[in-house]
Amino acid sequence: MQMVTDACRADYNAARLAEFAERCHRDGLAVTPQRLAIIRALLASADHPRAEAVYNAVRREHPHISLATVHRTLETLCRIGEARKVTALHDSARYDGNTAPHHHVVCIGCRRIRDIEIPGVERLLDGRNELGEFRLIGCALEVHALCAQCQRRRNHRRQKIKGNN
Amino acid sequence: MQMVTDACRADYNAARLAEFAERCHRDGLAVTPQRLAIIRALLASADHPRAEAVYNAVRREHPHISLATVHRTLETLCRIGEARKVTALHDSARYDGNTAPHHHVVCIGCRRIRDIEIPGVERLLDGRNELGEFRLIGCALEVHALCAQCQRRRNHRRQKIKGNN
DNA sequence: TGCTACCTGAGAATTATTATCATTCATAAA
DNA sequence: TTTATGAATGATAATAATTCTCAGGTAGCA
Ligand SMILES: [Mn+2]
Ligand SMILES: [Mn+2]
Ligand SMILES: [Zn+2]
Ligand SMILES: [Zn+2]
């Protein structure tokens, strides 16, 4: 287990930026100055910013950009796989009365959550209680999945799209 | 790895409910009908409800309860360790331009997030792409920690509290 | 049986996010 | 290069989740 340093991201970021226009075209998206500025700001920051933080960064070059555009664009970037969210469960607080150690499987379609037990997860951190400047407390594994219902839904949608061709 | 069944929670819930009043007293909290109803509803549901869902459940017995009380109480339960949140990062969406596989360490004080690489996490799911009704897609490990700054802050606060005795 | 500090309900305020719509612009065809 | 067109943007309203405020209520204790 080790921290990912800023240094090793420089090349990665340059490569990602170089590919960006091509990827937008592949997905049928226009390469707008706003989108370029937002992906640049996102790649440049190692701190997993919120929309507001990206907005503040981008505004230095594009003082007229709208916060709504930043929200929209970040969602678009996630949809085409150029960005992701740190957790799939940010939309509202989910509470758990089970305080015993366990982990969760989350349906990325409908946000259904179920408990799972996974032996060995704690062991991943074992022996360490520090990492860089951080004092470690515990960990939670979020297993991403599709529930039966959302699997069906996606299949139906795919078939509809096929039919429209 | 296995799903946690409803059945094996029945005893656990009864035990937790029995201890509840004692634990409130220990923490200097009053045992109000609202708090009892909320912990009961939370323990009874295996689906990691949002505040709204707890509100709807509790309202059947306490039609006059306020949604604000539900929010407040769920937060209180987390503070005294009688409940927890599924993720510490629900308050606003956090975006990540790094699409390579990696995990995160999260400061539970200030929500600072850093990338970490942990070999072997994917292996926890290996061999399986189904679990119960869920089709597995991937996973994300959220390592909880305190950053240097928040460690200092907590120490200062503890000293202040000591001084007030 | 009171006292008192803590708790609750009601509703306002705040914050994050999404929706609406008129205007602008990136793209590709002519 | 010009033009046509559908997609993208900015401004702002709307919605949703959560927190705040404060007057009145009540649990816990003497
Ligand atoms: Mn759980
Ligand atoms: Mn990351
Ligand atoms: Zn689902
Ligand atoms: Zn911190």
CSV table of N, CA, C and O (backbone and C1' of nucleotides) in Angstrom, one decimal, chain D:
chain,number,residue,atom,x,y,z
D,1,DT,P,-10.6,30.5,-45.1
D,1,DT,O5',-11.9,30.5,-46.0
D,1,DT,C5',-12.0,31.3,-47.1
D,1,DT,C4',-13.4,31.5,-47.4
D,1,DT,C3',-14.2,32.1,-46.2
D,1,DT,O3',-15.1,33.1,-46.7
D,1,DT,C1',-15.1,30.0,-46.8
D,2,DT,P,-16.1,33.8,-45.8
D,2,DT,O5',-17.4,32.9,-46.0
D,2,DT,C5',-18.0,32.8,-47.4
D,2,DT,C4',-19.3,32.0,-47.3
D,2,DT,C3',-20.3,32.5,-46.3
D,2,DT,O3',-21.6,32.5,-46.9
D,2,DT,C1',-19.8,30.2,-45.9
D,3,DT,P,-22.8,33.0,-46.1
D,3,DT,O5',-23.5,31.6,-45.7
D,3,DT,C5',-23.6,30.6,-46.7
D,3,DT,C4',-24.3,29.4,-46.1
D,3,DT,C3',-25.4,29.8,-45.1
D,3,DT,O3',-26.5,28.9,-45.3
D,3,DT,C1',-23.8,28.3,-44.1
D,4,DA,P,-27.9,29.2,-44.7
D,4,DA,O5',-28.1,27.7,-44.1
D,4,DA,C5',-27.7,26.6,-44.8
D,4,DA,C4',-27.8,25.3,-43.9
D,4,DA,C3',-29.0,25.4,-42.9
D,4,DA,O3',-29.5,24.1,-42.9
D,4,DA,C1',-27.0,25.3,-41.7
D,5,DT,P,-30.8,23.8,-42.0
D,5,DT,O5',-30.1,23.1,-40.7
D,5,DT,C5',-29.2,22.0,-40.8
D,5,DT,C4',-28.8,21.5,-39.5
D,5,DT,C3',-29.9,21.6,-38.4
D,5,DT,O3',-29.9,20.5,-37.6
D,5,DT,C1',-28.0,22.8,-37.7
D,6,DG,P,-31.1,19.9,-36.9
D,6,DG,O5',-30.5,19.0,-35.8
D,6,DG,C5',-29.2,18.3,-36.1
D,6,DG,C4',-28.3,18.4,-34.9
D,6,DG,C3',-28.9,18.2,-33.5
D,6,DG,O3',-28.0,17.5,-32.8
D,6,DG,C1',-28.0,20.4,-33.6
D,7,DA,P,-28.4,16.9,-31.4
D,7,DA,O5',-27.1,17.4,-30.5
D,7,DA,C5',-25.8,17.5,-31.1
D,7,DA,C4',-25.0,18.5,-30.3
D,7,DA,C3',-25.1,18.3,-28.8
D,7,DA,O3',-23.8,18.5,-28.3
D,7,DA,C1',-25.6,20.5,-29.5
D,8,DA,P,-23.5,18.4,-26.8
D,8,DA,O5',-23.2,20.0,-26.4
D,8,DA,C5',-22.2,20.6,-27.1
D,8,DA,C4',-22.0,22.0,-26.4
D,8,DA,C3',-22.0,22.0,-24.9
D,8,DA,O3',-20.9,22.8,-24.5
D,8,DA,C1',-23.7,23.4,-25.7
D,9,DT,P,-20.6,23.1,-23.0
D,9,DT,O5',-21.3,24.5,-22.8
D,9,DT,C5',-20.8,25.6,-23.6
D,9,DT,C4',-21.5,26.9,-23.3
D,9,DT,C3',-21.5,27.2,-21.8
D,9,DT,O3',-21.0,28.5,-21.6
D,9,DT,C1',-23.7,27.3,-22.7
D,10,DG,P,-20.6,29.1,-20.2
D,10,DG,O5',-21.8,30.1,-19.9
D,10,DG,C5',-22.1,31.1,-20.9
D,10,DG,C4',-23.3,31.9,-20.4
D,10,DG,C3',-23.3,32.3,-18.9
D,10,DG,O3',-23.8,33.6,-18.8
D,10,DG,C1',-25.2,31.0,-19.3
D,11,DA,P,-23.8,34.5,-17.6
D,11,DA,O5',-25.3,34.5,-17.1
D,11,DA,C5',-26.3,35.0,-18.1
D,11,DA,C4',-27.7,34.7,-17.5
D,11,DA,C3',-27.8,35.0,-16.0
D,11,DA,O3',-28.9,35.8,-15.8
D,11,DA,C1',-28.6,32.8,-16.6
D,12,DT,P,-29.3,36.4,-14.4
D,12,DT,O5',-30.5,35.4,-14.0
D,12,DT,C5',-31.5,35.0,-15.0
D,12,DT,C4',-32.3,33.9,-14.5
D,12,DT,C3',-32.5,33.9,-12.9
D,12,DT,O3',-33.9,33.7,-12.7
D,12,DT,C1',-31.8,31.8,-13.6
D,13,DA,P,-34.7,34.0,-11.4
D,13,DA,O5',-35.7,32.8,-11.4
D,13,DA,C5',-36.2,32.4,-12.7
D,13,DA,C4',-36.7,31.0,-12.6
D,13,DA,C3',-37.4,30.7,-11.3
D,13,DA,O3',-38.6,29.9,-11.6
D,13,DA,C1',-35.6,29.2,-11.6
D,14,DA,P,-39.5,29.3,-10.4
D,14,DA,O5',-38.9,27.8,-10.2
D,14,DA,C5',-38.9,26.9,-11.4
D,14,DA,C4',-38.4,25.6,-10.9
D,14,DA,C3',-39.1,25.0,-9.6
D,14,DA,O3',-39.5,23.7,-9.9
D,14,DA,C1',-36.7,25.0,-9.3
D,15,DT,P,-40.3,22.9,-8.7
D,15,DT,O5',-39.2,22.0,-8.1
D,15,DT,C5',-38.5,21.1,-9.0
D,15,DT,C4',-37.4,20.5,-8.2
D,15,DT,C3',-37.9,19.8,-6.9
D,15,DT,O3',-37.5,18.4,-7.0
D,15,DT,C1',-35.9,21.0,-6.6
D,16,DA,P,-38.0,17.4,-6.0
D,16,DA,O5',-36.7,17.2,-5.1
D,16,DA,C5',-35.5,17.0,-5.8
D,16,DA,C4',-34.4,16.8,-4.8
D,16,DA,C3',-34.9,16.2,-3.5
D,16,DA,O3',-33.9,15.2,-3.1
D,16,DA,C1',-33.9,18.3,-3.0
D,17,DA,P,-34.1,14.4,-1.7
D,17,DA,O5',-33.0,15.0,-0.8
D,17,DA,C5',-31.6,14.9,-1.2
D,17,DA,C4',-30.8,15.6,-0.2
D,17,DA,C3',-31.0,15.0,1.2
D,17,DA,O3',-29.7,14.7,1.7
D,17,DA,C1',-31.2,17.4,1.1
D,18,DT,P,-29.6,14.1,3.2
D,18,DT,O5',-29.3,15.4,4.1
D,18,DT,C5',-28.3,16.3,3.6
D,18,DT,C4',-28.3,17.6,4.4
D,18,DT,C3',-28.4,17.4,5.9
D,18,DT,O3',-27.1,17.9,6.4
D,18,DT,C1',-29.8,19.1,5.2
D,19,DT,P,-26.8,17.9,8.0
D,19,DT,O5',-27.2,19.4,8.4
D,19,DT,C5',-26.5,20.4,7.7
D,19,DT,C4',-27.1,21.8,8.1
D,19,DT,C3',-27.0,21.9,9.7
D,19,DT,O3',-26.3,23.2,9.9
D,19,DT,C1',-29.2,22.5,8.9
D,20,DC,P,-26.1,23.8,11.3
D,20,DC,O5',-27.2,24.9,11.5
D,20,DC,C5',-27.3,25.9,10.5
D,20,DC,C4',-28.5,26.8,10.8
D,20,DC,C3',-28.5,27.3,12.3
D,20,DC,O3',-28.6,28.7,12.3
D,20,DC,C1',-30.6,26.4,11.7
D,21,DT,P,-28.4,29.5,13.7
D,21,DT,O5',-29.9,29.8,14.1
D,21,DT,C5',-30.8,30.2,13.1
D,21,DT,C4',-32.2,30.5,13.7
D,21,DT,C3',-32.1,30.8,15.2
D,21,DT,O3',-33.0,31.9,15.5
D,21,DT,C1',-33.6,29.0,14.9
D,22,DC,P,-32.9,32.7,16.8
D,22,DC,O5',-34.3,32.4,17.6
D,22,DC,C5',-35.5,32.3,16.8
D,22,DC,C4',-36.5,31.5,17.6
D,22,DC,C3',-36.4,31.6,19.1
D,22,DC,O3',-37.7,31.6,19.6
D,22,DC,C1',-36.4,29.4,18.5
D,23,DA,P,-38.1,32.7,20.8
D,23,DA,O5',-39.6,32.3,21.0
D,23,DA,C5',-40.5,32.0,19.9
D,23,DA,C4',-41.4,30.8,20.3
D,23,DA,C3',-41.9,30.7,21.7
D,23,DA,O3',-43.2,30.2,21.7
D,23,DA,C1',-40.6,28.8,21.2
D,24,DG,P,-44.0,30.1,23.1
D,24,DG,O5',-44.0,28.6,23.4
D,24,DG,C5',-44.8,27.7,22.5
D,24,DG,C4',-44.4,26.3,22.8
D,24,DG,C3',-44.9,25.8,24.2
D,24,DG,O3',-45.5,24.5,24.0
D,24,DG,C1',-42.6,25.3,23.9
D,25,DG,P,-46.2,23.7,25.1
D,25,DG,O5',-45.3,22.4,25.2
D,25,DG,C5',-45.0,21.7,23.9
D,25,DG,C4',-44.1,20.5,24.3
D,25,DG,C3',-44.5,19.7,25.5
D,25,DG,O3',-44.2,18.3,25.2
D,25,DG,C1',-42.3,20.5,25.8
D,26,DT,P,-44.9,17.2,26.1
D,26,DT,O5',-43.6,16.5,26.7
D,26,DT,C5',-42.5,16.1,25.9
D,26,DT,C4',-41.4,15.7,26.7
D,26,DT,C3',-41.7,15.0,28.0
D,26,DT,O3',-40.7,14.1,28.3
D,26,DT,C1',-40.4,16.8,28.6
D,27,DA,P,-41.0,12.5,28.5
D,27,DA,O5',-39.5,12.0,28.8
D,27,DA,C5',-38.5,12.2,27.8
D,27,DA,C4',-37.1,12.3,28.6
D,27,DA,C3',-36.9,11.2,29.6
D,27,DA,O3',-35.5,10.8,29.6
D,27,DA,C1',-36.9,13.4,30.6
D,28,DG,P,-35.0,9.7,30.5
D,28,DG,O5',-34.4,10.6,31.7
D,28,DG,C5',-33.3,11.5,31.4
D,28,DG,C4',-32.8,12.2,32.7
D,28,DG,C3',-32.7,11.3,33.9
D,28,DG,O3',-31.4,11.6,34.5
D,28,DG,C1',-34.2,13.0,34.5
D,29,DC,P,-30.9,10.7,35.8
D,29,DC,O5',-30.9,11.8,37.0
D,29,DC,C5',-30.5,13.1,36.8
D,29,DC,C4',-31.1,14.0,37.9
D,29,DC,C3',-31.0,13.3,39.3
D,29,DC,O3',-30.3,14.2,40.1
D,29,DC,C1',-33.1,14.2,38.8
D,30,DA,P,-29.8,13.7,41.6
D,30,DA,O5',-30.4,14.8,42.5
D,30,DA,C5',-30.2,16.2,42.2
D,30,DA,C4',-31.3,17.0,43.0
D,30,DA,C3',-31.3,16.8,44.5
D,30,DA,O3',-31.5,18.0,45.1
D,30,DA,C1',-33.4,16.3,43.5
